[in-house]
mmCIF file of C-alpha atoms in Angstrom:
data_model
loop_
_atom_site.group_PDB
_atom_site.id
_atom_site.type_symbol
_atom_site.label_atom_id
_atom_site.label_comp_id
_atom_site.label_asym_id
_atom_site.label_seq_id
_atom_site.Cartn_x
_atom_site.Cartn_y
_atom_site.Cartn_z
ATOM 1 C CA MET A 3 67.060 28.644 -15.057
ATOM 2 C CA THR A 4 63.578 28.685 -16.520
ATOM 3 C CA GLU A 5 62.261 25.573 -18.229
ATOM 4 C CA GLU A 6 62.195 27.283 -21.601
ATOM 5 C CA LEU A 7 64.719 29.900 -22.654
ATOM 6 C CA ASP A 8 64.416 32.576 -25.292
ATOM 7 C CA ASP A 9 66.287 32.002 -28.537
ATOM 8 C CA ILE A 10 69.315 34.282 -28.193
ATOM 9 C CA GLU A 11 71.678 34.569 -31.114
ATOM 10 C CA LEU A 12 75.401 35.030 -30.655
ATOM 11 C CA MET A 13 77.091 37.616 -32.847
ATOM 12 C CA ASP A 14 78.719 36.279 -36.022
ATOM 13 C CA ASP A 15 81.735 38.561 -35.689
ATOM 14 C CA VAL A 16 83.048 37.745 -32.236
ATOM 15 C CA GLU A 17 86.091 39.976 -31.805
ATOM 16 C CA GLU A 18 87.881 41.688 -28.973
ATOM 17 C CA SER A 19 86.243 44.921 -27.862
ATOM 18 C CA SER A 20 88.182 47.992 -28.939
ATOM 19 C CA ASP A 21 87.454 49.924 -25.741
ATOM 20 C CA GLY A 22 87.484 46.951 -23.402
ATOM 21 C CA GLN A 23 83.899 47.489 -22.215
ATOM 22 C CA LEU A 24 81.537 44.513 -22.313
ATOM 23 C CA TYR A 25 77.743 44.437 -22.214
ATOM 24 C CA GLU A 26 75.603 41.627 -20.851
ATOM 25 C CA HIS A 27 73.497 39.950 -23.545
ATOM 26 C CA MET A 28 72.360 36.815 -21.751
ATOM 27 C CA ARG A 29 72.231 35.416 -18.232
ATOM 28 C CA MET A 30 71.059 32.041 -17.000
ATOM 29 C CA GLU A 31 71.432 29.968 -13.851
ATOM 30 C CA VAL A 32 72.407 26.326 -14.146
ATOM 31 C CA ASP A 33 69.735 23.954 -12.813
ATOM 32 C CA HIS A 34 70.421 22.339 -9.462
ATOM 33 C CA GLY A 35 70.095 18.892 -11.040
ATOM 34 C CA GLN A 36 72.551 19.579 -13.879
ATOM 35 C CA VAL A 37 75.442 17.119 -14.209
ATOM 36 C CA PRO A 38 78.884 18.624 -14.979
ATOM 37 C CA VAL A 39 79.209 19.269 -18.719
ATOM 38 C CA ARG A 40 81.437 21.456 -20.900
ATOM 39 C CA ILE A 41 80.090 24.969 -21.129
ATOM 40 C CA ASP A 42 80.211 25.061 -24.941
ATOM 41 C CA LYS A 43 78.035 21.951 -25.067
ATOM 42 C CA TYR A 44 75.714 23.272 -22.354
ATOM 43 C CA MET A 45 75.194 26.606 -24.106
ATOM 44 C CA SER A 46 74.727 25.050 -27.555
ATOM 45 C CA GLU A 47 71.858 22.988 -26.130
ATOM 46 C CA HIS A 48 70.148 26.129 -24.820
ATOM 47 C CA LEU A 49 70.855 28.567 -27.664
ATOM 48 C CA PRO A 50 69.287 27.081 -30.820
ATOM 49 C CA HIS A 51 70.572 29.802 -33.167
ATOM 50 C CA SER A 52 74.173 29.501 -31.998
ATOM 51 C CA SER A 53 76.500 26.751 -33.160
ATOM 52 C CA ARG A 54 78.998 25.178 -30.794
ATOM 53 C CA ASN A 55 81.794 26.645 -32.899
ATOM 54 C CA ARG A 56 80.476 30.192 -32.442
ATOM 55 C CA ILE A 57 80.131 29.620 -28.700
ATOM 56 C CA GLN A 58 83.753 28.427 -28.578
ATOM 57 C CA LYS A 59 84.835 31.578 -30.413
ATOM 58 C CA ALA A 60 82.967 33.680 -27.870
ATOM 59 C CA ALA A 61 84.714 31.838 -25.032
ATOM 60 C CA ASP A 62 88.123 32.270 -26.658
ATOM 61 C CA ALA A 63 87.452 36.014 -26.887
ATOM 62 C CA GLY A 64 86.628 36.145 -23.165
ATOM 63 C CA PHE A 65 82.941 36.852 -23.741
ATOM 64 C CA ILE A 66 81.554 33.922 -21.754
ATOM 65 C CA GLN A 67 81.681 34.306 -18.002
ATOM 66 C CA VAL A 68 80.743 32.077 -15.087
ATOM 67 C CA ASN A 69 80.053 33.823 -11.795
ATOM 68 C CA GLY A 70 81.647 36.960 -13.224
ATOM 69 C CA THR A 71 84.888 35.361 -14.425
ATOM 70 C CA PRO A 72 85.726 34.562 -18.094
ATOM 71 C CA VAL A 73 86.030 30.832 -18.797
ATOM 72 C CA LYS A 74 87.245 28.695 -21.699
ATOM 73 C CA SER A 75 85.183 26.209 -23.695
ATOM 74 C CA ASN A 76 86.282 23.225 -21.620
ATOM 75 C CA TYR A 77 84.973 24.684 -18.342
ATOM 76 C CA LYS A 78 82.371 22.332 -16.864
ATOM 77 C CA VAL A 79 79.244 24.012 -15.555
ATOM 78 C CA ARG A 80 78.072 23.161 -12.049
ATOM 79 C CA PRO A 81 74.673 23.494 -10.355
ATOM 80 C CA GLY A 82 74.001 27.098 -9.385
ATOM 81 C CA ASP A 83 76.563 28.614 -11.770
ATOM 82 C CA ILE A 84 75.534 31.974 -13.249
ATOM 83 C CA VAL A 85 76.457 31.904 -16.936
ATOM 84 C CA THR A 86 76.573 35.215 -18.803
ATOM 85 C CA LEU A 87 77.322 36.166 -22.381
ATOM 86 C CA MET A 88 79.172 39.489 -22.624
ATOM 87 C CA LEU A 89 79.646 41.249 -25.963
ATOM 88 C CA ASP A 90 81.465 44.407 -27.014
ATOM 89 C CA ARG A 91 78.341 46.318 -28.015
ATOM 90 C CA PRO A 92 75.174 47.227 -26.121
ATOM 91 C CA HIS A 93 72.263 44.826 -26.253
ATOM 92 C CA TYR A 94 69.120 45.876 -28.065
ATOM 93 C CA ASP A 95 66.557 47.455 -25.772
ATOM 94 C CA THR A 96 64.562 44.651 -24.179
ATOM 95 C CA THR A 97 62.564 46.861 -21.854
ATOM 96 C CA ILE A 98 59.046 45.447 -21.611
ATOM 97 C CA GLU A 99 56.504 48.177 -22.231
ATOM 98 C CA PRO A 100 52.781 47.792 -21.417
ATOM 99 C CA GLU A 101 50.680 47.234 -24.535
ATOM 100 C CA GLU A 102 46.898 47.239 -24.596
ATOM 101 C CA ILE A 103 46.289 43.674 -25.758
ATOM 102 C CA PRO A 104 43.211 41.677 -24.682
ATOM 103 C CA LEU A 105 43.799 38.941 -22.130
ATOM 104 C CA ASN A 106 41.618 35.958 -21.256
ATOM 105 C CA VAL A 107 42.107 35.924 -17.478
ATOM 106 C CA VAL A 108 40.752 32.707 -15.985
ATOM 107 C CA TYR A 109 41.597 33.529 -12.366
ATOM 108 C CA GLU A 110 43.237 36.382 -10.481
ATOM 109 C CA ASP A 111 44.032 37.344 -6.896
ATOM 110 C CA ASP A 112 46.676 39.479 -5.195
ATOM 111 C CA GLN A 113 49.365 36.800 -5.638
ATOM 112 C CA LEU A 114 48.870 35.354 -9.095
ATOM 113 C CA MET A 115 46.789 35.155 -12.230
ATOM 114 C CA VAL A 116 45.977 32.303 -14.611
ATOM 115 C CA ILE A 117 45.683 33.149 -18.299
ATOM 116 C CA ASN A 118 44.307 31.223 -21.268
ATOM 117 C CA LYS A 119 46.741 32.164 -24.062
ATOM 118 C CA PRO A 120 45.536 32.136 -27.664
ATOM 119 C CA ALA A 121 47.516 30.353 -30.366
ATOM 120 C CA GLY A 122 49.783 32.671 -32.326
ATOM 121 C CA MET A 123 50.780 34.863 -29.398
ATOM 122 C CA VAL A 124 54.451 34.859 -28.436
ATOM 123 C CA VAL A 125 54.878 34.525 -24.690
ATOM 124 C CA HIS A 126 58.019 36.632 -24.177
ATOM 125 C CA PRO A 127 59.910 39.157 -26.321
ATOM 126 C CA GLY A 128 62.744 37.623 -28.308
ATOM 127 C CA VAL A 129 64.460 37.707 -31.680
ATOM 128 C CA GLY A 130 61.930 38.994 -34.203
ATOM 129 C CA ASN A 131 59.174 39.449 -31.608
ATOM 130 C CA PHE A 132 59.799 42.480 -29.438
ATOM 131 C CA HIS A 133 56.182 43.665 -29.253
ATOM 132 C CA GLY A 134 52.711 42.191 -29.033
ATOM 133 C CA THR A 135 53.702 39.421 -26.640
ATOM 134 C CA LEU A 136 51.862 37.985 -23.667
ATOM 135 C CA VAL A 137 54.329 39.706 -21.330
ATOM 136 C CA ASN A 138 53.475 43.089 -22.874
ATOM 137 C CA ALA A 139 49.777 42.353 -22.378
ATOM 138 C CA ILE A 140 50.323 41.357 -18.743
ATOM 139 C CA ALA A 141 52.272 44.571 -18.147
ATOM 140 C CA TRP A 142 49.253 46.555 -19.366
ATOM 141 C CA HIS A 143 46.804 44.509 -17.308
ATOM 142 C CA LEU A 144 48.860 45.138 -14.150
ATOM 143 C CA ARG A 145 49.932 48.692 -15.009
ATOM 144 C CA ASN A 146 48.169 50.124 -11.957
ATOM 145 C CA LEU A 147 49.774 47.684 -9.542
ATOM 146 C CA PRO A 148 52.782 49.607 -8.102
ATOM 147 C CA SER A 149 54.508 46.481 -6.823
ATOM 148 C CA TYR A 150 54.550 44.762 -10.233
ATOM 149 C CA ASP A 151 57.512 45.599 -12.463
ATOM 150 C CA PRO A 152 57.331 43.710 -15.787
ATOM 151 C CA ASN A 153 61.107 44.058 -16.159
ATOM 152 C CA ASP A 154 61.822 42.443 -12.785
ATOM 153 C CA PRO A 155 62.589 38.719 -13.315
ATOM 154 C CA SER A 156 61.502 37.933 -9.757
ATOM 155 C CA VAL A 157 57.861 38.340 -10.854
ATOM 156 C CA GLY A 158 55.900 37.412 -13.959
ATOM 157 C CA LEU A 159 55.635 34.214 -15.971
ATOM 158 C CA VAL A 160 56.379 31.060 -14.035
ATOM 159 C CA HIS A 161 56.484 28.813 -17.130
ATOM 160 C CA ARG A 162 55.937 29.102 -20.880
ATOM 161 C CA ILE A 163 54.229 27.434 -23.805
ATOM 162 C CA ASP A 164 55.047 27.715 -27.498
ATOM 163 C CA LYS A 165 53.770 30.553 -29.658
ATOM 164 C CA ASP A 166 51.374 28.316 -31.611
ATOM 165 C CA THR A 167 50.182 26.331 -28.605
ATOM 166 C CA SER A 168 47.051 27.595 -26.883
ATOM 167 C CA GLY A 169 46.122 27.176 -23.245
ATOM 168 C CA LEU A 170 46.809 27.875 -19.592
ATOM 169 C CA LEU A 171 49.715 29.722 -17.994
ATOM 170 C CA VAL A 172 50.269 31.022 -14.464
ATOM 171 C CA VAL A 173 51.756 34.444 -13.684
ATOM 172 C CA ALA A 174 53.207 35.441 -10.304
ATOM 173 C CA LYS A 175 52.533 38.962 -9.057
ATOM 174 C CA THR A 176 55.001 38.803 -6.163
ATOM 175 C CA PRO A 177 58.541 37.459 -5.765
ATOM 176 C CA GLU A 178 57.343 35.121 -3.017
ATOM 177 C CA ALA A 179 54.665 33.655 -5.282
ATOM 178 C CA LYS A 180 57.123 33.144 -8.141
ATOM 179 C CA THR A 181 59.661 31.450 -5.884
ATOM 180 C CA GLU A 182 57.070 29.070 -4.465
ATOM 181 C CA LEU A 183 55.409 28.293 -7.806
ATOM 182 C CA GLY A 184 58.785 27.964 -9.519
ATOM 183 C CA ALA A 185 59.792 25.345 -6.956
ATOM 184 C CA GLN A 186 56.611 23.383 -7.667
ATOM 185 C CA PHE A 187 57.360 23.337 -11.386
ATOM 186 C CA PHE A 188 61.005 22.416 -10.794
ATOM 187 C CA ASN A 189 60.037 19.559 -8.451
ATOM 188 C CA HIS A 190 57.279 18.382 -10.827
ATOM 189 C CA ASP A 191 54.604 18.931 -8.178
ATOM 190 C CA THR A 192 52.250 20.673 -10.608
ATOM 191 C CA HIS A 193 49.571 18.914 -12.641
ATOM 192 C CA ARG A 194 49.424 19.731 -16.327
ATOM 193 C CA SER A 195 47.607 18.045 -19.158
ATOM 194 C CA TYR A 196 47.402 18.878 -22.841
ATOM 195 C CA GLN A 197 45.146 17.727 -25.634
ATOM 196 C CA ALA A 198 46.733 17.008 -28.985
ATOM 197 C CA LEU A 199 45.552 15.741 -32.346
ATOM 198 C CA VAL A 200 48.292 13.505 -33.719
ATOM 199 C CA TRP A 201 48.832 11.536 -36.893
ATOM 200 C CA GLY A 202 48.144 7.796 -36.809
ATOM 201 C CA ASN A 203 46.317 5.299 -34.644
ATOM 202 C CA PHE A 204 47.620 3.850 -31.382
ATOM 203 C CA THR A 205 47.644 0.141 -30.607
ATOM 204 C CA GLU A 206 47.315 0.904 -26.877
ATOM 205 C CA ASP A 207 44.883 3.175 -25.063
ATOM 206 C CA THR A 208 47.589 4.519 -22.745
ATOM 207 C CA GLY A 209 51.342 4.808 -22.871
ATOM 208 C CA ARG A 210 54.486 6.347 -21.431
ATOM 209 C CA ILE A 211 57.243 8.049 -23.419
ATOM 210 C CA GLU A 212 60.646 8.519 -21.814
ATOM 211 C CA GLY A 213 63.653 10.031 -23.511
ATOM 212 C CA ASN A 214 66.035 12.920 -23.020
ATOM 213 C CA ILE A 215 65.211 16.042 -24.986
ATOM 214 C CA GLY A 216 67.913 18.278 -26.420
ATOM 215 C CA ARG A 217 68.619 20.416 -29.463
ATOM 216 C CA ASP A 218 68.560 18.541 -32.754
ATOM 217 C CA PRO A 219 72.121 18.812 -34.129
ATOM 218 C CA LYS A 220 70.701 18.877 -37.682
ATOM 219 C CA ASP A 221 68.137 21.608 -36.981
ATOM 220 C CA ARG A 222 68.773 23.828 -33.997
ATOM 221 C CA GLN A 223 65.227 25.210 -33.983
ATOM 222 C CA ARG A 224 63.919 21.719 -33.309
ATOM 223 C CA MET A 225 64.309 19.357 -30.374
ATOM 224 C CA ALA A 226 65.334 15.707 -30.664
ATOM 225 C CA VAL A 227 64.902 12.719 -28.362
ATOM 226 C CA PHE A 228 67.930 10.862 -27.001
ATOM 227 C CA PRO A 229 68.130 7.667 -24.911
ATOM 228 C CA PRO A 230 67.146 7.956 -21.230
ATOM 229 C CA GLY A 231 70.212 8.513 -19.087
ATOM 230 C CA SER A 232 72.131 9.971 -22.004
ATOM 231 C CA GLU A 233 74.496 12.862 -21.383
ATOM 232 C CA ILE A 234 72.716 14.687 -24.203
ATOM 233 C CA GLY A 235 69.647 16.746 -23.334
ATOM 234 C CA LYS A 236 67.474 16.576 -20.230
ATOM 235 C CA SER A 237 65.338 13.730 -18.948
ATOM 236 C CA ALA A 238 61.693 13.953 -19.988
ATOM 237 C CA VAL A 239 58.609 11.797 -19.408
ATOM 238 C CA THR A 240 55.224 12.143 -21.113
ATOM 239 C CA HIS A 241 52.165 10.022 -20.360
ATOM 240 C CA TYR A 242 49.423 9.798 -22.985
ATOM 241 C CA ARG A 243 45.864 8.525 -23.063
ATOM 242 C CA VAL A 244 43.691 8.041 -26.140
ATOM 243 C CA LEU A 245 40.547 10.175 -25.992
ATOM 244 C CA GLU A 246 39.100 9.635 -29.456
ATOM 245 C CA ARG A 247 40.160 7.716 -32.557
ATOM 246 C CA PHE A 248 39.624 8.965 -36.094
ATOM 247 C CA GLY A 249 41.424 6.194 -37.953
ATOM 248 C CA TYR A 250 44.146 8.296 -39.541
ATOM 249 C CA THR A 251 44.483 10.673 -36.588
ATOM 250 C CA THR A 252 43.960 10.365 -32.837
ATOM 251 C CA LEU A 253 42.970 12.823 -30.136
ATOM 252 C CA VAL A 254 45.145 12.184 -27.085
ATOM 253 C CA GLU A 255 45.595 13.631 -23.638
ATOM 254 C CA CYS A 256 49.221 14.187 -22.646
ATOM 255 C CA ARG A 257 50.288 14.564 -19.038
ATOM 256 C CA LEU A 258 53.737 15.935 -18.304
ATOM 257 C CA GLU A 259 56.073 14.749 -15.584
ATOM 258 C CA THR A 260 58.668 17.220 -16.829
ATOM 259 C CA GLY A 261 58.415 20.497 -18.747
ATOM 260 C CA ARG A 262 61.014 20.516 -21.502
ATOM 261 C CA THR A 263 60.996 22.700 -24.595
ATOM 262 C CA HIS A 264 58.747 21.146 -27.287
ATOM 263 C CA GLN A 265 58.392 18.057 -25.072
ATOM 264 C CA ILE A 266 55.075 16.753 -26.415
ATOM 265 C CA ARG A 267 55.920 17.679 -30.000
ATOM 266 C CA ALA A 268 59.306 15.947 -29.881
ATOM 267 C CA HIS A 269 58.115 12.885 -27.955
ATOM 268 C CA MET A 270 55.147 12.302 -30.264
ATOM 269 C CA LYS A 271 57.311 12.548 -33.364
ATOM 270 C CA HIS A 272 59.774 10.170 -31.730
ATOM 271 C CA ILE A 273 57.131 7.425 -31.449
ATOM 272 C CA GLY A 274 55.850 8.031 -34.975
ATOM 273 C CA HIS A 275 52.848 10.240 -34.193
ATOM 274 C CA PRO A 276 53.724 13.871 -35.055
ATOM 275 C CA LEU A 277 51.168 16.486 -34.071
ATOM 276 C CA PHE A 278 48.737 17.364 -36.836
ATOM 277 C CA ALA A 279 49.788 20.566 -38.649
ATOM 278 C CA ASP A 280 53.091 20.784 -36.747
ATOM 279 C CA GLU A 281 55.295 22.056 -39.563
ATOM 280 C CA ARG A 282 58.548 21.940 -37.610
ATOM 281 C CA TYR A 283 58.097 18.262 -36.741
ATOM 282 C CA GLY A 284 56.661 17.031 -40.036
ATOM 283 C CA GLY A 285 52.969 17.246 -39.193
ATOM 284 C CA MET A 286 52.005 19.343 -42.240
ATOM 285 C CA GLU A 287 52.504 16.353 -44.540
ATOM 286 C CA ILE A 288 49.874 13.679 -45.166
ATOM 287 C CA LEU A 289 51.317 10.902 -43.016
ATOM 288 C CA ARG A 290 48.303 8.553 -42.872
ATOM 289 C CA GLY A 291 45.286 7.905 -45.029
ATOM 290 C CA GLU A 292 44.266 7.493 -48.633
ATOM 291 C CA ARG A 293 45.902 8.514 -51.883
ATOM 292 C CA THR A 294 42.724 9.849 -53.437
ATOM 293 C CA ALA A 295 42.394 13.430 -54.616
ATOM 294 C CA SER A 296 39.340 13.900 -52.408
ATOM 295 C CA TYR A 297 41.274 12.835 -49.289
ATOM 296 C CA LYS A 298 44.162 15.141 -50.146
ATOM 297 C CA ALA A 299 41.704 17.996 -50.595
ATOM 298 C CA TYR A 300 40.112 17.124 -47.245
ATOM 299 C CA ILE A 301 43.488 17.268 -45.468
ATOM 300 C CA GLN A 302 44.315 20.593 -47.117
ATOM 301 C CA ASN A 303 41.023 21.988 -45.827
ATOM 302 C CA CYS A 304 41.893 20.696 -42.356
ATOM 303 C CA LEU A 305 45.271 22.416 -42.510
ATOM 304 C CA LYS A 306 43.637 25.680 -43.567
ATOM 305 C CA LEU A 307 41.232 25.391 -40.654
ATOM 306 C CA CYS A 308 44.005 24.834 -38.098
ATOM 307 C CA ASN A 309 47.349 25.885 -39.563
ATOM 308 C CA ARG A 310 49.373 25.403 -36.376
ATOM 309 C CA GLN A 311 50.280 22.416 -34.238
ATOM 310 C CA ALA A 312 47.055 21.011 -32.805
ATOM 311 C CA LEU A 313 48.091 21.320 -29.169
ATOM 312 C CA HIS A 314 46.252 22.896 -26.254
ATOM 313 C CA ALA A 315 47.338 23.254 -22.606
ATOM 314 C CA LYS A 316 43.982 22.221 -21.194
ATOM 315 C CA THR A 317 44.466 21.778 -17.441
ATOM 316 C CA LEU A 318 46.773 23.313 -14.860
ATOM 317 C CA GLY A 319 46.979 22.468 -11.176
ATOM 318 C CA PHE A 320 49.210 23.760 -8.395
ATOM 319 C CA VAL A 321 49.173 24.623 -4.697
ATOM 320 C CA HIS A 322 48.463 28.277 -3.973
ATOM 321 C CA PRO A 323 51.699 29.895 -2.705
ATOM 322 C CA VAL A 324 49.981 31.659 0.216
ATOM 323 C CA THR A 325 46.739 29.836 1.095
ATOM 324 C CA HIS A 326 48.258 26.416 0.286
ATOM 325 C CA GLU A 327 44.976 25.356 -1.283
ATOM 326 C CA GLN A 328 44.983 23.100 -4.325
ATOM 327 C CA MET A 329 44.115 25.178 -7.404
ATOM 328 C CA ASP A 330 42.892 23.381 -10.523
ATOM 329 C CA PHE A 331 41.907 25.019 -13.807
ATOM 330 C CA THR A 332 40.467 23.757 -17.090
ATOM 331 C CA SER A 333 40.127 25.616 -20.377
ATOM 332 C CA GLU A 334 38.096 24.970 -23.497
ATOM 333 C CA LEU A 335 39.893 24.093 -26.701
ATOM 334 C CA ALA A 336 40.650 26.984 -29.036
ATOM 335 C CA ASP A 337 38.064 27.372 -31.800
ATOM 336 C CA ASP A 338 40.378 26.281 -34.620
ATOM 337 C CA MET A 339 41.354 23.068 -32.855
ATOM 338 C CA SER A 340 37.778 22.354 -31.751
ATOM 339 C CA GLU A 341 36.522 22.806 -35.314
ATOM 340 C CA LEU A 342 39.324 20.601 -36.634
ATOM 341 C CA ILE A 343 38.347 17.755 -34.298
ATOM 342 C CA GLU A 344 34.690 18.113 -35.246
ATOM 343 C CA LYS A 345 35.676 17.933 -38.910
ATOM 344 C CA TRP A 346 37.444 14.621 -38.271
ATOM 345 C CA ARG A 347 34.397 13.291 -36.394
ATOM 346 C CA LYS A 348 32.182 14.037 -39.381
ATOM 347 C CA TYR A 349 34.709 12.530 -41.788
ATOM 348 C CA ILE A 350 34.885 9.228 -39.889
ATOM 349 C CA LYS A 351 31.123 9.093 -39.399
ATOM 350 C CA SER A 352 30.566 9.692 -43.116
ATOM 351 C CA ASN A 353 33.053 6.973 -44.102
ATOM 352 C CA ASN A 354 31.648 4.453 -41.637
ATOM 353 C CA THR A 355 28.114 4.885 -42.938
ATOM 354 C CA GLN A 356 29.011 4.484 -46.622
#
């Protein structure tokens, strides 16, 4: 299973099919490191728009299958299981069509390409975003490559980043490249670092955050952090290093040991430092600073300048799947985030000289 899954919504009216024919709406493979857990719990953690109750209804109706056989809610998933959601109506057309969308290609050869994704671009088609995604742009870029089929899951994106996160991604052009690169990501052999502007000041220059990440039961579009070793969520470790202090905010580098959905965003909120302008995790509020009207106006101007979570996937390193050479890439911060940081530098300098 990929590190980050699309948000797939179960039907509200789960009923028996009148003609007995079922259509596949979702398929995922259980990670090899997954401990046995009830399938309704497992699926509720991976489908943020679907409550556990709705998943149980789907299982009762025979719509949830494991390795091609319908199972009940108390079935415990095992490593390597193929879990599918079958419904009594055809799925919407998810065929990925090439779309002429500009791409910032950092590196490309016959096996792979590295892309610097802009903030605001959805990586893969999903609910509400069936066009204009990075995958559509890649399909156009590789439209003249006969061996590349954008609808073949054995090629394409190896990992993902959030819509409003900018930065580096690697794309596999061949099944062999995707298998090899996928194994590196799964085994945490890749090197990835992000830069983030977060609320608050840190007492230490470096730190380590460890805590399982799973769906927040109060808000299924958000992730929450649970104790390490918990049966809830998946283990996650983030290392951070302070790069620059602005008093009320801090620029940090985050290095991932794992690659969980919203990992940096959830971990930083967990330790009391939500990402600046991260609406889903509380970063759009004024969490540190003064109560003056001028400071509030300053923050509002900052939020207008960068109205998305201030997070950038800055570096990416992996071993080339064919040449076995170490490949390391670095990207510049997106303009909005770069200008936001410069604005904080000027603010602190102005205050320190008064």
